Structure formats: structure tokens, C-alpha cells
Coordinates of C-alpha atoms and ligand atoms in Angstrom, one line a residue:
X1 CA 0.0 0.0 0.0
X2 CA 1.4 3.4 -1.0
X3 CA 1.0 6.4 1.2
X4 CA 2.5 9.0 -1.1
X5 CA 1.7 10.1 -4.8
X6 CA 0.5 13.0 -6.5
X7 CA -1.9 15.6 -5.0
X8 CA -4.3 17.5 -6.9
X9 CA -5.0 21.1 -5.9
X10 CA -8.6 21.1 -7.1
X11 CA -11.0 19.0 -9.1
X12 CA -10.6 19.6 -13.0
X13 CA -14.0 20.8 -14.1
X14 CA -13.9 22.6 -17.5
X15 CA -14.9 20.3 -20.3
X16 CA -12.8 21.3 -23.5
X17 CA -13.9 24.2 -25.6
X18 CA -13.5 22.2 -28.8
X19 CA -15.5 19.1 -27.5
X20 CA -17.8 20.1 -24.9
X21 CA -18.9 16.2 -24.5
X22 CA -15.2 15.4 -23.2
X23 CA -14.0 15.2 -19.9
X24 CA -11.5 18.2 -18.8
X25 CA -8.2 17.2 -20.5
X26 CA -6.4 16.5 -17.3
X27 CA -8.5 13.9 -16.0
X28 CA -7.5 11.2 -18.6
X29 CA -4.0 10.9 -18.1
X30 CA -4.3 11.4 -14.2
X31 CA -7.1 8.4 -14.3
X32 CA -4.7 6.1 -16.3
X33 CA -1.8 6.9 -13.9
X34 CA -3.5 7.4 -10.4
X35 CA -7.2 6.1 -10.6
X36 CA -7.4 7.1 -6.7
X37 CA -5.3 10.2 -6.0
X38 CA -5.1 12.8 -2.9
X39 CA -7.0 16.0 -3.4
X40 CA -7.7 19.2 -1.5
X41 CA -11.4 20.0 -1.3
X42 CA -12.7 23.7 -2.1
X43 CA -12.9 24.3 1.8
X44 CA -9.5 23.2 2.5
X45 CA -10.2 19.7 3.5
X46 CA -8.0 17.0 2.6
X47 CA -9.6 13.9 0.7
X48 CA -9.4 11.8 -2.6
X49 CA -10.5 11.8 -6.2
X50 CA -11.6 8.5 -7.5
X51 CA -11.5 8.6 -11.6
X52 CA -11.0 4.7 -12.6
X53 CA -14.0 2.8 -13.3
X54 CA -13.0 -0.2 -11.1
X55 CA -12.2 2.2 -8.2
X56 CA -15.3 4.2 -8.7
X57 CA -17.6 1.1 -8.7
X58 CA -15.8 -0.1 -5.4
X59 CA -16.4 2.9 -3.8
X60 CA -20.0 3.2 -4.6
X61 CA -20.9 -0.5 -3.7
X62 CA -18.9 -0.6 -0.3
X63 CA -21.2 0.4 2.8
X64 CA -18.2 1.5 4.6
X65 CA -18.4 4.5 2.5
X66 CA -21.3 6.9 3.5
X67 CA -23.8 9.1 1.2
X68 CA -25.1 11.0 4.5
X69 CA -24.7 14.7 3.6
X70 CA -23.7 15.9 7.0
X71 CA -20.4 14.2 6.5
X72 CA -19.7 15.4 3.0
X73 CA -17.6 18.1 2.0
X74 CA -18.3 19.4 -1.6
X75 CA -15.7 18.5 -4.0
X76 CA -17.2 21.5 -6.2
X77 CA -16.1 25.0 -5.6
X78 CA -18.9 27.5 -4.4
X79 CA -20.4 28.7 -1.3
X80 CA -21.8 25.5 -0.1
X81 CA -18.1 24.0 -0.2
X82 CA -17.5 26.4 2.7
X83 CA -19.9 25.0 5.3
X84 CA -20.7 21.6 6.8
X85 CA -24.2 20.9 5.7
X86 CA -27.1 19.8 8.1
X87 CA -28.3 16.2 8.1
X88 CA -30.7 15.5 5.3
X89 CA -34.1 16.4 6.0
X90 CA -36.7 13.2 6.6
X91 CA -37.2 11.3 3.3
X92 CA -34.4 12.7 1.4
X93 CA -33.1 9.2 1.1
X94 CA -30.3 9.7 -1.5
X95 CA -28.3 11.5 1.3
X96 CA -28.9 8.7 3.7
X97 CA -27.3 5.2 4.4
X98 CA -29.0 2.1 5.1
X99 CA -31.1 1.0 6.8
X100 CA -32.9 4.3 6.8
X101 CA -32.3 5.0 3.3
X102 CA -33.5 1.3 2.3
X103 CA -36.8 2.1 4.3
X104 CA -37.8 4.6 2.2
X105 CA -36.5 3.4 -0.9
X106 CA -38.4 0.1 -0.7
X107 CA -41.7 2.2 -0.5
X108 CA -40.9 3.4 -4.1
X109 CA -39.2 0.4 -6.1
X110 CA -42.5 -1.0 -7.2
X111 CA -43.6 2.2 -8.6
X112 CA -40.8 2.5 -11.1
X113 CA -40.3 -1.0 -12.3
X114 CA -39.4 -1.9 -16.1
X115 CA -42.9 -3.2 -16.6
X116 CA -44.6 -0.2 -15.1
X117 CA -42.6 2.3 -17.1
X118 CA -43.3 0.3 -20.3
X119 CA -47.0 0.8 -19.6
X120 CA -46.6 4.4 -19.6
X121 CA -44.9 4.6 -23.1
X122 CA -48.2 5.4 -24.6
X123 CA -48.8 8.4 -22.6
X124 CA -45.0 9.5 -23.2
X125 CA -45.8 9.0 -26.9
X126 CA -48.8 11.2 -26.7
X127 CA -46.9 13.8 -24.9
X128 CA -44.0 13.9 -27.2
X129 CA -46.2 14.1 -30.0
X130 CA -48.0 17.3 -28.5
X131 CA -44.8 19.0 -28.1
X132 CA -43.4 18.1 -31.6
X133 CA -46.7 19.5 -33.1
X134 CA -46.0 22.7 -31.3
X135 CA -42.4 22.9 -32.3
X136 CA -43.6 22.3 -36.0
X137 CA -46.0 24.8 -36.1
X138 CA -44.0 27.5 -35.0
X139 CA -41.9 27.5 -38.0
X140 CA -38.7 26.1 -39.2
X141 CA -36.4 26.9 -36.0
X142 CA -36.7 26.4 -32.2
X143 CA -34.7 26.1 -29.1
X144 CA -34.9 22.3 -28.5
X145 CA -34.5 22.9 -24.7
X146 CA -37.7 25.0 -23.9
X147 CA -39.8 23.4 -26.9
X148 CA -38.9 19.8 -26.4
X149 CA -36.2 18.7 -23.8
X150 CA -37.7 20.1 -20.7
X151 CA -41.3 20.0 -21.2
X152 CA -41.6 16.2 -21.9
X153 CA -39.9 14.9 -18.7
X154 CA -41.6 17.8 -16.6
X155 CA -45.1 16.9 -17.8
X156 CA -44.2 13.0 -17.2
X157 CA -43.0 13.6 -13.7
X158 CA -45.8 15.9 -12.9
X159 CA -48.3 13.4 -13.8
X160 CA -46.8 10.6 -12.2
X161 CA -46.2 12.2 -8.8
X162 CA -49.7 14.2 -9.1
X163 CA -48.1 17.4 -8.9
X164 CA -49.8 20.3 -10.9
X165 CA -48.0 20.9 -14.2
X166 CA -49.1 24.7 -14.4
X167 CA -46.6 25.1 -11.7
X168 CA -43.7 23.7 -13.8
X169 CA -41.8 27.4 -14.0
X170 CA -42.1 27.7 -10.5
X171 CA -40.3 24.2 -10.0
X172 CA -37.7 25.1 -12.6
X173 CA -36.8 28.1 -11.2
X174 CA -36.0 26.8 -7.7
X175 CA -34.3 23.4 -8.9
X176 CA -32.2 25.4 -10.8
X177 CA -30.0 26.9 -7.9
X178 CA -29.9 23.6 -6.2
X179 CA -27.7 22.3 -8.9
X180 CA -25.6 25.3 -8.9
X181 CA -22.5 25.3 -6.9
X182 CA -22.1 28.8 -7.6
X183 CA -25.4 29.8 -6.3
X184 CA -25.3 31.6 -2.8
X185 CA -26.5 29.8 0.3
X186 CA -29.3 32.3 0.4
X187 CA -30.4 31.6 -2.9
X188 CA -30.1 27.9 -2.3
X189 CA -32.3 28.1 1.0
X190 CA -34.7 30.4 -0.4
X191 CA -35.1 27.8 -3.3
X192 CA -35.3 24.9 -1.0
X193 CA -37.9 26.7 1.4
X194 CA -40.0 27.5 -1.4
X195 CA -40.1 24.3 -2.8
X196 CA -40.4 22.7 0.8
X197 CA -43.4 24.8 1.6
X198 CA -45.3 24.2 -1.7
X199 CA -44.9 20.4 -1.5
X200 CA -45.9 20.3 2.1
X201 CA -49.1 21.9 1.3
X202 CA -49.6 19.7 -1.5
X203 CA -48.8 16.4 0.6
X204 CA -51.1 17.5 3.4
X205 CA -53.7 18.1 0.7
X206 CA -53.5 14.6 -0.7
X207 CA -53.6 13.2 2.9
X208 CA -56.9 14.9 3.2
X209 CA -58.2 13.8 -0.2
X210 CA -56.2 10.7 -1.7
X211 CA -55.1 10.9 -5.3
X212 CA -54.3 8.2 -7.8
X213 CA -50.8 9.0 -8.4
X214 CA -47.6 8.1 -6.5
X215 CA -47.7 11.0 -3.8
X216 CA -51.2 10.0 -3.4
X217 CA -50.3 6.4 -2.8
X218 CA -47.5 7.5 -0.4
X219 CA -49.9 9.8 1.5
X220 CA -51.9 6.6 2.3
X221 CA -49.1 5.3 4.2
X222 CA -47.8 5.9 7.8
X223 CA -45.2 8.5 6.5
X224 CA -45.4 11.8 8.2
X225 CA -45.9 15.0 6.2
X226 CA -42.3 15.8 6.6
X227 CA -41.1 12.5 5.1
X228 CA -43.6 12.9 2.3
X229 CA -42.4 16.3 1.6
X230 CA -38.6 15.1 1.4
X231 CA -39.5 12.5 -1.0
X232 CA -41.6 14.2 -3.1
X233 CA -38.7 17.0 -3.3
X234 CA -36.3 14.3 -4.3
X235 CA -38.5 12.8 -6.9
X236 CA -39.4 16.1 -8.3
X237 CA -35.8 17.5 -8.4
X238 CA -34.5 14.2 -9.8
X239 CA -37.0 13.9 -12.5
X240 CA -37.0 17.4 -13.8
X241 CA -33.5 18.2 -14.5
X242 CA -31.8 14.8 -15.5
X243 CA -33.6 13.5 -18.5
X244 CA -34.0 16.8 -20.0
X245 CA -30.5 17.5 -19.9
X246 CA -30.0 14.0 -21.3
X247 CA -32.5 15.2 -24.2
X248 CA -30.9 18.4 -24.8
X249 CA -27.0 17.1 -24.6
X250 CA -27.9 14.1 -26.3
X251 CA -29.4 15.9 -29.3
X252 CA -26.4 18.2 -29.6
X253 CA -23.8 15.2 -29.3
X254 CA -25.8 13.4 -32.3
X255 CA -26.0 16.5 -34.3
X256 CA -22.2 16.8 -33.7
X257 CA -21.7 13.2 -34.9
X258 CA -23.4 12.9 -38.3
X259 CA -22.1 9.4 -39.0
X260 CA -23.7 8.2 -35.7
X261 CA -26.7 10.0 -36.3
X262 CA -27.1 8.5 -39.9
X263 CA -26.7 5.0 -38.4
X264 CA -29.6 5.5 -36.1
X265 CA -31.6 7.1 -38.7
X266 CA -30.9 4.0 -40.9
X267 CA -31.9 1.6 -38.5
X268 CA -34.1 3.3 -35.6
X269 CA -33.8 -0.1 -33.8
X270 CA -30.4 1.1 -32.6
X271 CA -32.2 3.6 -30.3
X272 CA -31.6 1.5 -27.2
X273 CA -28.0 1.2 -27.4
X274 CA -27.8 4.6 -28.6
X275 CA -29.3 5.7 -25.5
X276 CA -27.0 3.8 -23.1
X277 CA -23.8 5.2 -25.2
X278 CA -25.2 8.8 -24.9
X279 CA -25.5 8.2 -21.2
X280 CA -22.0 6.8 -20.9
X281 CA -20.4 9.1 -23.3
X282 CA -22.2 12.5 -21.7
X283 CA -22.1 11.5 -17.9
X284 CA -24.5 14.4 -17.1
X285 CA -24.2 13.6 -13.5
X286 CA -20.6 13.9 -13.7
X287 CA -19.5 14.0 -10.0
X288 CA -20.4 12.3 -6.8
X289 CA -18.9 11.7 -3.3
X290 CA -18.8 9.4 -0.3
X291 CA -17.1 9.7 2.9
X292 CA -15.3 6.7 4.8
X293 CA -16.9 5.6 8.0
X294 CA -13.9 3.7 8.9
X295 CA -10.4 3.3 7.5
X296 CA -10.7 1.6 4.3
X297 CA -7.7 -0.1 2.1
X298 CA -8.8 0.4 -1.6
X299 CA -6.8 0.5 -4.8
X300 CA -3.5 0.4 -2.8
X301 CA -4.3 3.2 -0.8
X302 CA -5.7 3.8 2.8
X303 CA -8.6 6.1 2.9
X304 CA -9.0 7.1 6.5
X305 CA -12.0 7.4 8.4
X306 CA -13.9 10.7 8.0
X307 CA -12.1 11.4 4.5
X308 CA -14.0 12.1 1.5
X309 CA -13.9 10.5 -1.9
X310 CA -15.1 12.4 -4.5
X311 CA -16.0 10.4 -7.7
X312 CA -15.5 11.4 -11.4
X313 CA -18.4 9.6 -13.2
X314 CA -17.2 11.3 -16.3
X315 CA -13.6 9.9 -15.9
X316 CA -14.9 6.6 -14.8
X317 CA -17.1 6.1 -18.1
X318 CA -14.1 6.9 -20.3
X319 CA -11.7 4.4 -18.8
X320 CA -10.1 2.4 -21.6
X321 CA -9.7 -0.5 -19.1
X322 CA -13.4 -0.8 -19.4
X323 CA -14.3 0.7 -22.5
X324 CA -12.2 0.4 -25.9
X325 CA -11.4 3.7 -27.4
X326 CA -13.6 5.4 -24.8
X327 CA -13.7 8.8 -26.2
X328 CA -15.4 7.7 -29.3
X329 CA -19.1 8.0 -29.4
X330 CA -20.1 4.6 -30.9
X331 CA -23.9 3.8 -30.7
X332 CA -23.0 0.1 -31.5
X333 CA -20.7 -0.6 -28.8
X334 CA -21.2 -2.4 -25.5
X335 CA -22.1 -0.1 -22.8
X336 CA -22.6 -2.5 -20.2
X337 CA -21.3 -1.1 -16.7
X338 CA -21.5 2.7 -17.7
X339 CA -21.9 4.4 -14.2
X340 CA -24.2 7.2 -15.4
X341 CA -27.3 6.0 -13.0
X342 CA -24.7 5.4 -10.2
X343 CA -23.9 2.2 -8.8
X344 CA -24.9 0.2 -5.5
X345 CA -27.7 0.8 -3.2
X346 CA -28.1 4.4 -4.4
X347 CA -28.5 3.5 -8.1
X348 CA -30.9 5.6 -9.9
X349 CA -34.5 4.8 -9.0
X350 CA -35.8 6.4 -12.2
X351 CA -33.6 5.1 -14.6
X352 CA -36.4 3.0 -16.4
X353 CA -38.6 6.1 -16.6
X354 CA -35.5 7.9 -18.0
X355 CA -35.1 5.2 -20.5
X356 CA -38.6 5.0 -21.7
X357 CA -38.9 8.7 -22.1
X358 CA -35.4 9.0 -23.9
X359 CA -36.5 6.3 -26.3
X360 CA -39.9 7.6 -27.1
X361 CA -38.7 11.4 -27.3
X362 CA -35.5 10.9 -29.4
X363 CA -37.4 8.6 -31.7
X364 CA -40.3 10.9 -32.2
X365 CA -37.7 13.8 -32.8
X366 CA -35.6 12.0 -35.3
X367 CA -38.7 10.7 -37.4
X368 CA -40.5 14.2 -37.4
X369 CA -37.4 16.3 -38.4
X370 CA -35.4 14.2 -41.0
X371 CA -33.4 17.3 -41.7
X372 CA -32.7 18.5 -38.1
X373 CA -29.6 20.7 -37.8
X374 CA -27.9 23.1 -35.5
X375 CA -28.8 26.7 -36.3
X376 CA -25.9 28.3 -34.7
X377 CA -22.1 27.4 -34.8
X378 CA -21.6 24.8 -32.2
X379 CA -19.2 27.1 -30.3
X380 CA -22.2 29.2 -29.6
X381 CA -24.2 26.8 -27.7
X382 CA -24.4 27.6 -23.9
X383 CA -23.2 24.8 -22.0
X384 CA -24.2 24.2 -18.4
X385 CA -20.5 24.0 -17.1
X386 CA -21.8 25.9 -13.8
X387 CA -24.2 23.2 -13.0
X388 CA -23.9 19.7 -11.2
X389 CA -25.9 18.4 -13.9
X390 CA -24.2 19.0 -17.3
X391 CA -25.8 19.9 -20.4
X392 CA -27.0 23.0 -22.7
X393 CA -28.8 25.9 -21.6
X394 CA -30.4 26.2 -25.1
X395 CA -30.0 24.3 -28.3
X396 CA -30.9 26.4 -31.3
X397 CA -32.0 24.1 -34.2
X398 CA -33.6 24.4 -37.6
X399 CA -35.3 22.1 -40.1
X400 CA -36.7 22.5 -43.6
Ligands
HEM501 C1 -31.1 10.5 -17.7 C2 -31.6 10.8 -16.4 C3 -30.9 10.4 -14.9 C4 -29.8 10.3 -14.6 C5 -28.6 10.5 -15.2 C6 -29.8 10.1 -13.2 C7 -28.7 9.9 -12.3 C8 -28.6 9.4 -11.1 C9 -27.7 9.0 -10.1 C10 -26.1 9.0 -10.8 C11 -28.0 8.7 -9.1 C12 -27.2 8.0 -8.0 C13 -26.6 9.2 -7.1 C14 -25.8 8.8 -5.9 O1 -25.2 7.4 -6.0 O2 -25.3 9.4 -5.2 C15 -29.4 8.9 -8.8 C16 -30.5 8.4 -8.0 C17 -31.7 8.7 -8.0 N1 -32.5 9.0 -9.0 FE1 -31.7 9.5 -11.1 N2 -31.1 10.1 -12.8 C18 -31.8 10.2 -13.9 C19 -33.2 10.4 -13.8 C20 -34.2 10.1 -13.1 C21 -35.6 10.2 -12.8 C22 -36.3 10.7 -14.1 C23 -35.9 10.1 -11.5 C24 -37.6 10.3 -11.0 C25 -37.8 9.8 -10.1 C26 -34.9 9.8 -10.5 C27 -34.7 9.4 -9.4 C28 -33.7 9.1 -8.6 C29 -33.7 8.9 -7.2 C30 -34.9 9.1 -6.3 C31 -32.3 8.5 -6.8 C32 -32.1 8.2 -5.3 C33 -31.8 6.5 -5.3 C34 -31.3 6.2 -3.9 O3 -30.7 7.1 -3.4 O4 -31.6 4.9 -3.4 N3 -33.8 9.7 -11.5 N4 -29.8 9.3 -10.4

């Protein structure tokens, strides 16, 4: 076991200007030499950065590493990195460990199964067709983000949870700062409080008058109103911004790789493989973190109790030891084992929902607009470089 080695002064974050889909240039060589490396966190704490696929998987699967937020130092710079966060509010189980985490998750797993999500496909098709109709009517150009990528997942998660879609602008406005490390603590707290108050009122109403949706079902259990609010907050936050960014950034990536797009257009059956490859290649939830609860020997290094390990999903998904020619977007490749939905007990609960939405939405978009193209030079597309969830802020597209 080695105790010395290189030391990173910060987590490299900037994706290259020329190819905004690739990891920061430093990350590849670093991962290949030192898949687990010492790093100073923005608040000055010493910890680690895991970039190798095997190590990232190990950390995510090992219950000696905790997801509890009060133990975490943020690996991303910004005001939140300077403070120790409070324990997660009740119900926010993504920031909890088992058995507490499992108690909440168990109540939800049956609601997001492959079978249930496939049954939903018809409704996703209707919703997608409506937004594509509206986009087509508006002329021969559009911002794909506001016309297509955002509204489809927003409407679907609202319907599933039983949250009024009319309020989606309010959710979007308030979810945004929560994923932005640079947002001030005041902004983040105000957003959290506004969403919390809204959702609390909603679950109280559902408890009084049951509704036929996920929150309605949960309101009929013994969960407290605070727990219901935390779960609603997690599901709404996770469902609004993630799939939307995969649709926006995924379309951008396909337009920038015309040979891959042509393969998909030639044989739309390739869609499932294309989606997994886009998930791997783009790694929109690029960074995570865990805290060691005890001393752990891993990858030939000793991570001490209390130290935080930042995880670069982006670097791990591009590890040549796992994926040959990892920097090539190849919709026909074997993608099993990509880490874009996480790994271990916290693996994404909504992944089947996300897959169904992406399949229907990408298929509908490509069929409706055979001549879809960027309406601005690629360098002018505004990237979400300042967010925990990568993507595009807008994607001007045109068709004939
Ligand atoms: C393409 C879209 C999506 C991506 C890339 C994504 C990514 C992830 C990742 C990486 C995690 C693990 C986080 C960790 O280990 O700390 C996660 C967890 C989670 N995701 Fe997703 N997600 C997506 C869509 C969704 C959707 C649509 C929902 C809707 C309900 C959702 C709900 C959740 C929940 C509840 C968890 C926490 C699971 C747990 O802690 O047990 N996700 N997601």
C-alpha cells in the first residue's frame, strides 16, 4: 500500500472548448496513472478523487462509504463547499445510508419497475407528439431545450407524482440554484424553502383527499408529512432536470456526430444502444462523493475514516480499461457497466422512466425532423458548465 503520490489542488471541471462532451483534458492521463489520488477540497479539507472505473464502482458499492450529507465536503467550488451541511431532511433518502435509506426506497421501487414504465410509453408518446406538433407549427427553427427537452420529462414527472404541471416554471426556477454550486447559500436556502413549503401543502392536501398517483399512494402510508415532503422534493428534483439535460445534450451530441446519427436514422432499432452510449459518453451527473466511515484500504491506498472521496463518473465512463476507445461515441458498442445511473444501493431509482422517455422522445424527434440541424455554430451553444448536472442551456435548431 502506498502512502505518497501526486496531490491535486482541485477537481478539474472545465470540459474542453473544442469538444464540450469530453472530460477536462487533465482527467484522462490522471485516471490512467492514478485512478485514486489525494485531492484538496474547496473548503481546504484533504480527501481523494476516484477516476478509475473499477475504483469508482468499488467506492459506490461499499457500505463503509457513506452518502450522508452531513459527513460530506463538496468537491465542487462554491459557497456550499465552505460549510458543513446539516443532516438530510426526512425522506431525502439519496443522502442517507441503509437501513434508513432502504426503508424509504422500498416504498418506491414497485412504482418505477421496467414493466410499469413500459406501460407508460403510450402516454409519453402522446405527450411527445404534442410538443413536436407545437414545435413544428412554430416555423422552421426552435430552441430544442424549451420546446422539447424540458417540457416532456417535466409533464411526465408531474403526472406520475400528482403535482400540477401548471406550476412547472416555479419548480424549474427553484430547482436550478440547487444544482448550481456557485449559487449563494441564501439563494439555495430560499429555493429549498419555497419548494418545501409548496410540496408540504400538496402532501397535506393529498392526505386529506387521496389522489391516484405516486404521492397520493404514499400519503396513504404511515409516513409523516415531513417525510412525504422530502420524498416529493427528491423525486421532483431528480425527475425534472436530469432527463431534460440528456435530451438536450444528447441531441447536440448526435448532431455533432453525423455518422452516428446516420446509423440511427438508418435503423431506428439501434435506439436502445444509442441511449446507453449517450448516457456513458455524456455522463451528465458527472461528479459524486462518499465519506469513509472507517479506515478503508482501496486501490492500494488507505482512505482514513472521515475522509471524503470525490467520484468522477465522467472519467470512469471513459476508462480505456473498461471501454475500448472510450472517447469515441459509438452507438453500437457494448455499454454495460457505465456508471451514469450510479452504482450500489443508491443506483438511480428513475432509470427505467428516464430510458422510456428518452427512447420515445429521441425516436419521435428524429422521425419528425429528418433534416434537423444546429441553427448556430456549435461554439455558440451555451453549456451548463456551472451546474452539477451538465447539459445545454439552449439548443437552437432548424429544419426545412
Ligand atoms: C437520464 C436521467 C437520469 C440520470 C443521469 C440520473 C442519475 C442518477 C444518479 C447518478 C444517481 C445516484 C446518485 C448517488 O449515488 O449519489 C441517481 C439516483 C436517483 N435518481 Fe436518478 N437519474 C436520472 C433520472 C431520474 C428520474 C427521471 C428520476 C425520477 C424519479 C430519478 C430519481 C432518482 C432517485 C430517487 C435517486 C436516489 C436513489 C437512492 O438514493 O436510492 N432519476 N440518479
